[in-house]
Coordinates of C-alpha atoms in Angstrom, one line a residue:
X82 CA 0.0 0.0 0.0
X83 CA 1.2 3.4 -0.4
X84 CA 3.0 4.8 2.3
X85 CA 0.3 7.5 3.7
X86 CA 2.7 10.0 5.5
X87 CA 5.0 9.9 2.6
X88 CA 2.4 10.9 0.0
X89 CA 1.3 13.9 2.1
X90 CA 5.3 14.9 2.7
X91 CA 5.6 15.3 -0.9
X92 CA 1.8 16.6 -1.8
X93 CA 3.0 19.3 0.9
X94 CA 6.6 19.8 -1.2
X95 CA 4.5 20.2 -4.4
X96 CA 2.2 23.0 -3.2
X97 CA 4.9 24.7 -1.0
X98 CA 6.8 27.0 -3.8
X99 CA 5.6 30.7 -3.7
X100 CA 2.6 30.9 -5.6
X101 CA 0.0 33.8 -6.6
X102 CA -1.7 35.5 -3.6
X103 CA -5.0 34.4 -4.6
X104 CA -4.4 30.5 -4.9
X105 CA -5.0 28.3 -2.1
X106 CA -2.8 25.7 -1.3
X107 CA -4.7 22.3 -2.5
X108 CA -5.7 24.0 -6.0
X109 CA -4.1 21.3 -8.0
X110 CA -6.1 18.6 -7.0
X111 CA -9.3 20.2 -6.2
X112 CA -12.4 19.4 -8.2
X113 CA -14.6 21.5 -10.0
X114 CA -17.1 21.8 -7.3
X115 CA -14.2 23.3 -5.0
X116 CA -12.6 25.7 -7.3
X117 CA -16.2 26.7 -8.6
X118 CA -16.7 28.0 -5.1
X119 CA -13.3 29.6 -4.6
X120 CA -14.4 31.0 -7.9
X121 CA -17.4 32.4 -6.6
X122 CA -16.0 33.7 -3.5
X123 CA -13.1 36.1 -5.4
X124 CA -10.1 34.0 -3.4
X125 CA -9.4 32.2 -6.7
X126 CA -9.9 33.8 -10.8
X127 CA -9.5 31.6 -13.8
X128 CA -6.5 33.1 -14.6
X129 CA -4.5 32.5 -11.1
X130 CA -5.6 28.3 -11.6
X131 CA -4.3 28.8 -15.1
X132 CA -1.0 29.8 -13.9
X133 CA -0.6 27.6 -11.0
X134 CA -0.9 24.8 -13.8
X135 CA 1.3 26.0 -16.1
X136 CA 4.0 26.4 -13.2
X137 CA 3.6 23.0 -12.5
X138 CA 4.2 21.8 -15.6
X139 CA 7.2 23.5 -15.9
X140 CA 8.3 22.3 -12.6
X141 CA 7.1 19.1 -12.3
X142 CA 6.5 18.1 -16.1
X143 CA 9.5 19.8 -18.1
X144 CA 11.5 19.2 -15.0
X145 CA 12.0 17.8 -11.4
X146 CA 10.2 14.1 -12.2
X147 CA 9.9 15.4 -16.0
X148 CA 7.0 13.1 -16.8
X149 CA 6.8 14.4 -20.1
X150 CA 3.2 14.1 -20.2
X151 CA 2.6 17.7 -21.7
X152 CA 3.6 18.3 -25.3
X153 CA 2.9 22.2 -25.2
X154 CA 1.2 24.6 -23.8
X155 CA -1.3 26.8 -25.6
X156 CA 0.1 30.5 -25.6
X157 CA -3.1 32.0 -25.4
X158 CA -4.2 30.3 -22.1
X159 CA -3.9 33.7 -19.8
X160 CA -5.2 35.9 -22.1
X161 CA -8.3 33.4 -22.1
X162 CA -8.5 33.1 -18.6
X163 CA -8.4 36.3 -17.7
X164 CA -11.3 37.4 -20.3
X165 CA -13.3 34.8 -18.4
X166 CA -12.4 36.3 -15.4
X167 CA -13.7 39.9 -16.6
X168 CA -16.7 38.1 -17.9
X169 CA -17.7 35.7 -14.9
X170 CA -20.2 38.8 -12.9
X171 CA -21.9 39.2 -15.9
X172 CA -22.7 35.5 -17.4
X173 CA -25.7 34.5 -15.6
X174 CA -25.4 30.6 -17.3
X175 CA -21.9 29.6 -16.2
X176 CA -21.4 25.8 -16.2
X177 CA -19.5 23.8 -14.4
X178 CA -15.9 23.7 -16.9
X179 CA -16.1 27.9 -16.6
X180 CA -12.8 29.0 -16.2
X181 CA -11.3 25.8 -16.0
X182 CA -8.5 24.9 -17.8
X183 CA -8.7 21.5 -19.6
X184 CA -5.7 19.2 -21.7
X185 CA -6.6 17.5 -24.5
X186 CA -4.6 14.3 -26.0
X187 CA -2.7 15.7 -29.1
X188 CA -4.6 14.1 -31.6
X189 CA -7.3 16.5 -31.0
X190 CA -7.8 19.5 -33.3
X191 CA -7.6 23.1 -31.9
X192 CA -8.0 26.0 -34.7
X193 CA -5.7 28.0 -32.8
X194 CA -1.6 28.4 -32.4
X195 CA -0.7 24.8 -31.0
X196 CA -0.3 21.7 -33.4
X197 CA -2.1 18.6 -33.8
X198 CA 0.1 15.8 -34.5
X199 CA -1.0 12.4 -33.0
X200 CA 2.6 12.4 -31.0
X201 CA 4.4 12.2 -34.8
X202 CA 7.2 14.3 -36.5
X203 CA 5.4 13.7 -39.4
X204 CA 2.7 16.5 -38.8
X205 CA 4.3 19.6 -37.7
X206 CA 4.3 21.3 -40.7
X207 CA 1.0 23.7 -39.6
X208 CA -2.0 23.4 -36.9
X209 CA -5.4 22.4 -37.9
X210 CA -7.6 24.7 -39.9
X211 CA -10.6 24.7 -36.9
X212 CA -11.6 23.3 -33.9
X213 CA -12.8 19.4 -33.4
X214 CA -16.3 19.5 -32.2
X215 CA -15.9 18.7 -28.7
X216 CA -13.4 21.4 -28.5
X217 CA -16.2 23.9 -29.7
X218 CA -18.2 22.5 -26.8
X219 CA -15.5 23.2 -24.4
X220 CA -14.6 26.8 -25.6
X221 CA -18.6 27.5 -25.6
X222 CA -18.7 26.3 -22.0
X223 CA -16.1 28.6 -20.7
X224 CA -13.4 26.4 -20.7
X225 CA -9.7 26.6 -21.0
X226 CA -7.6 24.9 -23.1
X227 CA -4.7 24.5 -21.5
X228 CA -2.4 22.5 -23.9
X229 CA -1.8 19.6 -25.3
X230 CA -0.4 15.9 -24.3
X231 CA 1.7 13.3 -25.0
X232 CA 0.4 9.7 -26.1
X233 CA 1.4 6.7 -27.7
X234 CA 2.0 7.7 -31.0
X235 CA -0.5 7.3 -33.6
X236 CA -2.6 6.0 -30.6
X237 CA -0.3 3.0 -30.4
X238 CA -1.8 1.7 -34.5
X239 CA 1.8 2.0 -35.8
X240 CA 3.3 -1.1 -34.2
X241 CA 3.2 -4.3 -31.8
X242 CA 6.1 -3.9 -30.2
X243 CA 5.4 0.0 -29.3
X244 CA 6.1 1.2 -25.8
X245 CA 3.0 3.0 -24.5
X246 CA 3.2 7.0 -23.8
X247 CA 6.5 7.2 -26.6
X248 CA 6.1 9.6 -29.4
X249 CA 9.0 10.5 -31.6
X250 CA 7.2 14.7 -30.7
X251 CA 7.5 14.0 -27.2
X252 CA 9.8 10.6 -25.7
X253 CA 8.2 8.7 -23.4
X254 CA 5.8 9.6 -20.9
X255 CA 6.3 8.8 -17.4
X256 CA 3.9 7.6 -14.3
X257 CA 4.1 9.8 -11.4
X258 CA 3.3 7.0 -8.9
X259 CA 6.9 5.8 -10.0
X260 CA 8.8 7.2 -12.7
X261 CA 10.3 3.8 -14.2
X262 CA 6.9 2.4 -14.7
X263 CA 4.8 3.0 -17.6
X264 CA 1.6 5.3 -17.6
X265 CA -0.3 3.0 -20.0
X266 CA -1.9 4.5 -23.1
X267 CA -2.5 5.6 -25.8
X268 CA -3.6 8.4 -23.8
X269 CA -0.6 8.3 -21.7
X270 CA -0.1 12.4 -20.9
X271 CA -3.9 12.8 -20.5
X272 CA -3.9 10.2 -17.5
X273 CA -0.6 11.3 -16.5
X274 CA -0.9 14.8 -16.0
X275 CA -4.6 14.3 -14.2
X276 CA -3.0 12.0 -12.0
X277 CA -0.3 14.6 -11.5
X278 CA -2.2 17.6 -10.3
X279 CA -0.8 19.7 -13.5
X280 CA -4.5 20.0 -14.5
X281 CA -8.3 19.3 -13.9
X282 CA -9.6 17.2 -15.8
X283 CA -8.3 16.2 -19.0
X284 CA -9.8 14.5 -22.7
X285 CA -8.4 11.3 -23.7
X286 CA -9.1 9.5 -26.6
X287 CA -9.9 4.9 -26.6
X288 CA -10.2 3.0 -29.9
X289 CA -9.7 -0.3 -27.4
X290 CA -8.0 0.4 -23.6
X291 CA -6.3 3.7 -24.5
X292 CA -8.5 5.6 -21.9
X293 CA -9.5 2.8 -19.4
X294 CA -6.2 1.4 -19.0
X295 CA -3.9 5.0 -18.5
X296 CA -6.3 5.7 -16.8
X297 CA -6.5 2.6 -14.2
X298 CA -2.2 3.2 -14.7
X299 CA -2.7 6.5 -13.2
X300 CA -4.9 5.9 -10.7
X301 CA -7.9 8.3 -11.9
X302 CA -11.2 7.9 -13.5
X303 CA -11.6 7.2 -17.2
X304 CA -14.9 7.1 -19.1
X305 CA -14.9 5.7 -22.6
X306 CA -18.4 6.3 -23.7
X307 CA -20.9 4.5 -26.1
X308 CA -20.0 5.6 -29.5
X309 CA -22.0 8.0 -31.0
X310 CA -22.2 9.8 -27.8
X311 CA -19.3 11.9 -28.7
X312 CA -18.3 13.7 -31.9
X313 CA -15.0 12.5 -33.2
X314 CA -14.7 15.4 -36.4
X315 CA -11.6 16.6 -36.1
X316 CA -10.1 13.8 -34.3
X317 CA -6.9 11.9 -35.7
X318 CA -8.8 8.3 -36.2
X319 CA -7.7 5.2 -36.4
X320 CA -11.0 3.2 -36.7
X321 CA -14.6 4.5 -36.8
X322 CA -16.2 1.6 -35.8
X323 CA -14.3 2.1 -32.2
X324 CA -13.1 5.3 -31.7
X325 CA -14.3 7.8 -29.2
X326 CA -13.4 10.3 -26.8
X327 CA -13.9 10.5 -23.7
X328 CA -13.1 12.5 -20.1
X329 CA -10.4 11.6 -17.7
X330 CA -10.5 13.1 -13.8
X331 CA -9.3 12.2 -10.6
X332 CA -12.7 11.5 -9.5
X333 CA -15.7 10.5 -10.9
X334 CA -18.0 13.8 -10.3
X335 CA -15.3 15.9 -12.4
X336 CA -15.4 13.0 -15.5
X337 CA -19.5 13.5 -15.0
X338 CA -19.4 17.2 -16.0
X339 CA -17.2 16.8 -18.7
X340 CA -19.0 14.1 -20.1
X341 CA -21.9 16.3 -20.0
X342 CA -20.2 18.9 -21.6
X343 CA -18.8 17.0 -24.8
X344 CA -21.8 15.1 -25.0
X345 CA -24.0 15.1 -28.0
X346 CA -24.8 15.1 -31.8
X347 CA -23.1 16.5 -34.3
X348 CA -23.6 17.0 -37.9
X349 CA -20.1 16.5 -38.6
X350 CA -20.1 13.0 -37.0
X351 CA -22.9 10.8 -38.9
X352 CA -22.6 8.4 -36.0
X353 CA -23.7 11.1 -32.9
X354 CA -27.3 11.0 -34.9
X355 CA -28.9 9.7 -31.7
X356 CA -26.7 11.4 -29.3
X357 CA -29.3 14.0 -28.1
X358 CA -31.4 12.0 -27.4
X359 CA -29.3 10.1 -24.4
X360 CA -26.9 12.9 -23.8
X361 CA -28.0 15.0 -20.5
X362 CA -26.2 16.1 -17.1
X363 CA -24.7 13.3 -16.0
X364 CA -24.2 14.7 -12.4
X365 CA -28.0 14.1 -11.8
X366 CA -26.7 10.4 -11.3
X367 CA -24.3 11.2 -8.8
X368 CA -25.7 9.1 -5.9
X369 CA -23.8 8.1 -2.8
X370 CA -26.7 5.6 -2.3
X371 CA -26.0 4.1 -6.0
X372 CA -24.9 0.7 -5.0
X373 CA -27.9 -0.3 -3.2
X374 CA -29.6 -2.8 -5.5
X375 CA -27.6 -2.6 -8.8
X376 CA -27.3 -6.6 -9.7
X377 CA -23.7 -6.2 -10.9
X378 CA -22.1 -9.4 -12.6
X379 CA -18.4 -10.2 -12.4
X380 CA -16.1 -11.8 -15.4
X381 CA -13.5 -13.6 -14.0
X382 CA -12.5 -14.6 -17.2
X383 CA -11.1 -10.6 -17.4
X384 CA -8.9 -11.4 -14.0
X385 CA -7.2 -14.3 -13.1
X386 CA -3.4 -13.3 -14.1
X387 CA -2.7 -10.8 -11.8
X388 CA -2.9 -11.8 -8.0
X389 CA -2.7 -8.0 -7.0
X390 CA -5.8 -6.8 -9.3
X391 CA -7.6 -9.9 -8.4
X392 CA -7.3 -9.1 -4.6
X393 CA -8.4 -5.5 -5.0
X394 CA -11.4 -6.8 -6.8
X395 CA -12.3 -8.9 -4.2
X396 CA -11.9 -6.0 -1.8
X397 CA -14.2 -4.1 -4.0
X398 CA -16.5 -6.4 -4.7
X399 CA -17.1 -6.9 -0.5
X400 CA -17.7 -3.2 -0.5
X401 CA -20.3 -3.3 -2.9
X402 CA -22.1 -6.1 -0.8
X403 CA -21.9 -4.1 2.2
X404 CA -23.7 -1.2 0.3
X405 CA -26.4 -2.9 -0.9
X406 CA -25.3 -4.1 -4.6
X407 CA -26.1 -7.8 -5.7
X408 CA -23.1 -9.7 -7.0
X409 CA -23.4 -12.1 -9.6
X410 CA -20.3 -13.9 -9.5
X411 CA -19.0 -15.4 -11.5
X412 CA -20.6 -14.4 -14.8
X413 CA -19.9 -15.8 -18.4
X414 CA -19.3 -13.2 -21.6
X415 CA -20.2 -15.1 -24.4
X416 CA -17.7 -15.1 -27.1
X417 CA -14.9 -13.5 -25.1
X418 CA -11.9 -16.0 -26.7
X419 CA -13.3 -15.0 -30.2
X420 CA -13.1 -11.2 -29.9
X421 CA -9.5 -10.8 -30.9
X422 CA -9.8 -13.1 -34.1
X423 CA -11.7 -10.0 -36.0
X424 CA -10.6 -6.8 -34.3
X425 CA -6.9 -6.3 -35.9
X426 CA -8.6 -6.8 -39.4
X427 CA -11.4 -3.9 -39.1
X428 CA -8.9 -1.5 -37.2
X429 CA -6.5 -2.1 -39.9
X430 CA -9.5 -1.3 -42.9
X431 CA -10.7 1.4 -41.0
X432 CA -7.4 3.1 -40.2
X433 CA -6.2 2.8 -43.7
X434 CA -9.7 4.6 -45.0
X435 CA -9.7 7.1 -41.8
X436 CA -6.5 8.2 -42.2
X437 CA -6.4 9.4 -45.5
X438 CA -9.8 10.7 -45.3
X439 CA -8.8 12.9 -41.9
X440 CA -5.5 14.2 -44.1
X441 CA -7.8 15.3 -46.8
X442 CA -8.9 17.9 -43.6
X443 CA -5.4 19.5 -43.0
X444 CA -4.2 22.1 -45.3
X445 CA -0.9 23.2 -45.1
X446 CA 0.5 19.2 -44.6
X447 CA 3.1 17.3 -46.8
X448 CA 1.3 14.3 -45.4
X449 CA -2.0 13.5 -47.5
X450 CA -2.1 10.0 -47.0
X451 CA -0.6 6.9 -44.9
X452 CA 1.8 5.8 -47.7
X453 CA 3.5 9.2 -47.1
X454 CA 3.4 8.9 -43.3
X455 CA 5.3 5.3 -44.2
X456 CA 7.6 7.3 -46.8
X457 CA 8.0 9.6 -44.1
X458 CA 8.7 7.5 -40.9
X459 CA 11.5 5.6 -43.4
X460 CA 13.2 8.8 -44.2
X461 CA 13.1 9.9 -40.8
X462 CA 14.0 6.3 -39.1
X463 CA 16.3 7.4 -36.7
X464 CA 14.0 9.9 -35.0
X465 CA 10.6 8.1 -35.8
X466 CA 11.7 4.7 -35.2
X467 CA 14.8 4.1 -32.6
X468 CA 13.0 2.0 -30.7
X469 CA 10.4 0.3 -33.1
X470 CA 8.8 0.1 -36.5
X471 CA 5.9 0.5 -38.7
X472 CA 4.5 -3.1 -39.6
X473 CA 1.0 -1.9 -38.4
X474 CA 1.0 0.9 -40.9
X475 CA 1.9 -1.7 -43.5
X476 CA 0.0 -4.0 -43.0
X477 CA -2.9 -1.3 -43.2
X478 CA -1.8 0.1 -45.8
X479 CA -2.1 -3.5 -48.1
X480 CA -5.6 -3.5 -47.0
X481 CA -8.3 -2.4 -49.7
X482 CA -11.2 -1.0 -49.7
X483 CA -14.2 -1.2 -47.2
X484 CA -15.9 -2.6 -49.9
X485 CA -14.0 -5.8 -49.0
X486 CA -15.8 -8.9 -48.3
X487 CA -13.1 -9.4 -45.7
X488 CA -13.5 -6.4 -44.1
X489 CA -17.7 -6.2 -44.1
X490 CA -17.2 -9.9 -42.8
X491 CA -15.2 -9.3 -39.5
X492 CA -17.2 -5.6 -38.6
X493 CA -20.3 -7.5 -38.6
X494 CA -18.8 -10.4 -36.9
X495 CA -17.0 -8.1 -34.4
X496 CA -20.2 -6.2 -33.6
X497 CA -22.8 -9.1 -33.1
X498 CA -20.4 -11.1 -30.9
X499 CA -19.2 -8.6 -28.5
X500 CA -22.6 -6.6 -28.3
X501 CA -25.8 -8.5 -29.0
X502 CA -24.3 -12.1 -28.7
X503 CA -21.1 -10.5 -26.3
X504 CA -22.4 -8.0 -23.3
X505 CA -25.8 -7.7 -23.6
X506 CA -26.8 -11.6 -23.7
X507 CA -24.8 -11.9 -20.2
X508 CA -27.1 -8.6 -18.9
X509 CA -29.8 -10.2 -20.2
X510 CA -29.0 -14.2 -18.8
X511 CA -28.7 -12.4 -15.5
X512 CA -30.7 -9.3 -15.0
X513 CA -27.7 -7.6 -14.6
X514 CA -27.3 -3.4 -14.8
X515 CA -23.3 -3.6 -15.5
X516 CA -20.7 -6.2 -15.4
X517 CA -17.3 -5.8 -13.2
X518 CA -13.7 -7.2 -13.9
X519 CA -10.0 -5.2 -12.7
X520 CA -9.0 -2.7 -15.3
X521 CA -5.7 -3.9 -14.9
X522 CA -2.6 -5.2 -12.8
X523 CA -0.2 -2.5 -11.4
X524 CA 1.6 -1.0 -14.4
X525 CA 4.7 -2.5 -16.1
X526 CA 8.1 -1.4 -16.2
X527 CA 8.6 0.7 -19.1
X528 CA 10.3 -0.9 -22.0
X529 CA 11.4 0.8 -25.0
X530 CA 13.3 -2.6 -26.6
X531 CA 11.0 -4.8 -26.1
X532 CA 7.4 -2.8 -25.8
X533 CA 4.9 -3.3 -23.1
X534 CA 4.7 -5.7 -20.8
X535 CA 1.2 -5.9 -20.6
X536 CA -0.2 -8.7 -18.4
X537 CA -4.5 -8.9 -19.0
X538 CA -5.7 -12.6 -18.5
X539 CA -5.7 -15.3 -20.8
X540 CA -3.6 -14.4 -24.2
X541 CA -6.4 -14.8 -26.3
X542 CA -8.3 -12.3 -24.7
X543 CA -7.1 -8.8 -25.5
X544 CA -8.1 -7.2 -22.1
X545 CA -11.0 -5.9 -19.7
X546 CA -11.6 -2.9 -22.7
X547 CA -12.0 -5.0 -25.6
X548 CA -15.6 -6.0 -25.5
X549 CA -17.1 -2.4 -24.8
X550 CA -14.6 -1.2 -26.6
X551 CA -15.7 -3.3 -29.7
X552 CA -19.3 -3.3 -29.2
X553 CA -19.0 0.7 -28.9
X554 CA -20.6 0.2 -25.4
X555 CA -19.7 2.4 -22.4
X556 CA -17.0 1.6 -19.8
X557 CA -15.5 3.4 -16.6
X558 CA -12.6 2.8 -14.8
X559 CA -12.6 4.1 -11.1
X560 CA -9.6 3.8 -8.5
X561 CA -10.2 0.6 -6.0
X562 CA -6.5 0.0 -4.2
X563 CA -3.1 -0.1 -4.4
X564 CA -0.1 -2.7 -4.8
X565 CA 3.3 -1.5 -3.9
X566 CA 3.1 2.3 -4.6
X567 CA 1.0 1.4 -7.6
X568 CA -2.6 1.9 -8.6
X569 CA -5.3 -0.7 -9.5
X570 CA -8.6 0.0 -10.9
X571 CA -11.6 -1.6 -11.5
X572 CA -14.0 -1.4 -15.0
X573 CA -17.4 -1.4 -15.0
X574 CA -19.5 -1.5 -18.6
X575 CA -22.7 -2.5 -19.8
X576 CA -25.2 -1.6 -22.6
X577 CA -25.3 1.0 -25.6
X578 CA -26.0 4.4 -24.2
X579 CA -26.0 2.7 -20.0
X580 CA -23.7 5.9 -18.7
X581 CA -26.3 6.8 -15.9
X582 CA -25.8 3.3 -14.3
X583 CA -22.4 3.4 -14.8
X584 CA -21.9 6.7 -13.5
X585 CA -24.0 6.1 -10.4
X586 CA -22.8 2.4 -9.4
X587 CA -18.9 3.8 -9.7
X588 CA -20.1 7.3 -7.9
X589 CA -21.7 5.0 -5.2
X590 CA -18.3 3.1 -5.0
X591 CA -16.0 5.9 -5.0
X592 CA -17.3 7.2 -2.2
X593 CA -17.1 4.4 0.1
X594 CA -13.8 3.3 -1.1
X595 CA -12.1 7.0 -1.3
X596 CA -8.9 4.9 -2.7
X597 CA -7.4 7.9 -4.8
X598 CA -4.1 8.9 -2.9
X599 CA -1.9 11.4 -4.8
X600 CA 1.0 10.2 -6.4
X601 CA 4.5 10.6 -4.8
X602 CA 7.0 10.3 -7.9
X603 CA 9.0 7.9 -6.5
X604 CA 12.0 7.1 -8.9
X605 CA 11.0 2.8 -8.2
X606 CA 8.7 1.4 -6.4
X607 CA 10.1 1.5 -2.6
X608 CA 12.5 4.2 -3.9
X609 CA 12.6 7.7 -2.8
X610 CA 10.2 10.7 -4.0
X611 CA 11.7 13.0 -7.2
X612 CA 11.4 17.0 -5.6
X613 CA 9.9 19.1 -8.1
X614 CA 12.1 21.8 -9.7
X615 CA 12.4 25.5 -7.5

């Protein structure tokens, strides 16, 4: 378990450098709520929060641990902040992201002065032309875009043997629980920095795992929702029949309002048609009580290789039965073993297509399709590829066309197994409202010869993320305990468009639990904290 006294040692180092007159000391990891009301009160502007952040990440990200889980920063940040500040009397209608500042994974589009470039070398050449829609939901809600962050490059489609949180823009990305270990990804800076205190809240984006597990690395909350729910226009893809965005927070109430902020259709997106009609406030489901009589259903098949995760599921699962929840347990997922047989081929169809159709979007780039990304990363080996290659973009790039029988085969195979025949026929065998398993063991040691060392259950099962994640379905990762410095989470998901339930089943848990420590940037596990820079 983490050592208690020692995390609030170095919580008190973090927050002890001379900061502006009107921040208070626990800014950095306060939610929303909090810094709404210090807000409110005129002992805290927009403006002040935005610099505390950025002097973090200077201290803490560019230096001191150097987690390198920040790419840039977005040079208009102040200036923003402080016209939200001048503004904040006089909008009656202020949600609950006004005035705060917010990272987004760097394969997100923002029309302004910073880059998009999915982590690669290959795309600095000019920013995008316009915002991506969630990002016009976030600036129309007040809030701040603080920067962007490192992630596995290309979201981790550009090879096997990849070591999560590298980009050839940005190294690797570090966890701050322990600074050898890896933060997981492909969102690897978004769960990072959260976890760090050098922001709020944070987007993320998950085509399979790469929000639930960073964000289970980092000890946070992840929510990868149903897809549809959120726009991905102006997103970097790899697949559309997976991809979505999502929030990451360090608690669940703070991923809520985010969620309800990004939330919704989009005419850019042809797959958010239904979204307004299931997108709401998802802090109405906020219930401390919202345990008591969920039937919840637990796939052991997801566990079982990890003694550590399996242990804080039990744990967790004991809590639940003391507040009022029914376990099923165990519970069979039809199909499980089967998943990974189709997956590769759609992602690698869809990736092929996707890319070359998101290119088409970004004047002022050499790159216009993946064979010059290929060209590119060849050319540019020694930067783009020191540690490993490109056979994923190869072998999508010998794909054809999504015409292909081959490719229409395995998405409608994919689909009907992991939903219909997959998640919903164990709700439905059971009467269940979500299905449990761990999100994942502690995190690995980071790696950059021979990739991650990812341990998730049987082999033939790609993980806890792979059957929402390929069904589109909703999932959420909350904190639950910790193995030697180390977070472990747990996943809940369940049915298309099912976020209330999840919401309020990992709200009621998370509040009974309270297992989110801060993180102590130890240099190993059992080693000794990293100070900060002065």
């Amino acid at each position: 378990m983490l050592r208690r006294p020692l995390a609030l040692a170095v919580l008190a180092l973090l927050t002890a450098s001379p900061l502006m007159a009107a921040e208070a000391p626990d800014d950095a990891f306060a939610s929303i709520a909090t810094l709404q009301q210090h807000m409110d009160a005129g002992t805290l502007t927009s403006h002040a929060l935005a610099q505390q952040f950025l002097d973090r990440i200077r201290r803490i990200d560019q230096s001191g641990p150097s987690l390198k889980a920040v790419l840039e920063t977005n040079p208009d940040a102040l200036q923003i902040a402080q016209k939200l500040d001048s503004q904040r009397k006089r909008t009656k209608r202020r949600g609950p992201l006004y005035g705060i500042p917010v990272l987004l994974k760097d394969n997100i589009d923002t029309g302004d002065r910073m880059l998009t470039t999915a982590g690669s070398l290959a795309m600095m050449d000019a920013p995008a032309p316009r915002d991506a829609s969630l990002v016009e939901r976030l600036r129309s809600h007040g809030a701040v875009i603080l920067g962007k962050t490192n992630l596995s490059e290309w979201a981790n489609i550009r090879s096997n043997h990849a070591s999560s949180g590298w980009s050839g823009r940005g190294g690797q990305t570090r966890n701050p629980y322990a600074l050898d270990r890896n933060p997981c990804g492909s969102s690897a800076g978004s769960g990072a920095a959260v976890a760090a205190g050098l922001v709020t809240v944070a987007i993320g984006t998950e085509t399979d795992g790469s929000i639930i597990c960073p964000a289970a690395a980092n000890g946070i909350v992840g929510i990868k929702p149903t897809l549809g729910l959120v726009s991905r226009s102006g997103i970097v893809p790899i697949s559309h029949s997976q991809d979505t965005a999502g929030p990451m927070a360090r608690n669940v109430a703070d991923a809520a309002a985010l969620l309800s902020v990004i939330a919704g259709s989009d005419p850019r997106d042809p797959a958010t048609v239904e979204a307004d009609r299931h997108a709401t406030d998802y802090s109405r489901f906020l219930n401390a009580d919202g345990l008591r009589g969920k039937r919840i259903g637990v796939v052991r098949a997801l566990g079982g290789a990890e003694p550590n995760a399996d242990r804080v599921l039990d744990e967790a699962i004991a809590l639940m039965k003391a507040q009022g929840a029914v376990i099923v347990d165990p519970v069979e997922l039809p199909h499980l073993k089967e998943l990974g047989d189709t997956e590769l081929t759609v992602l690698l169809y869809d990736f092929k297509h996707d890319i070359n159709t998101y290119l088409a979007t970004r004047t002022g780039l050499k790159m216009k399709t993946l064979a010059d990304l290929i060209a590119f990363n060849q050319r540019e080996a020694e930067r783009e590829m020191p540690w490993f290659g490109q056979e994923l973009f190869e072998q999508a790039q010998a794909k054809g066309a999504l015409s292909d029988e081959a490719y229409m085969s395995a998405l409608a195979k994919s689909k009907q197994l992991s939903g219909p025949d997959g998640i919903d026929a164990a709700l439905k065998a059971h009467h269940l409202d979500a299905l449990l398993a761990p999100s994942w063991g502690p995190t690995f040691v980071t790696d950059p010869v021979l990739g991650d060392h990812v341990v998730s259950g049987d082999p033939t099962v790609g993980g806890a993320s792979q059957p929402a994640a390929m069904a589109g379905y909703p999932s959420i990762t909350v904190p639950a305990g910790f193995a030697h410095d180390l977070p472990v989470g747990i996943v809940l998901f369940g049915t298309r468009w099912s976020e209330p339930t999840l919401i309020s089943i990992a709200y009621g848990f998370e509040q009974h639990a309270k297992a989110w420590q801060p993180p102590t940037f130890l240099d190993t596990v059992g080693g000794k904290p990293v100070p900060p820079a002065p």
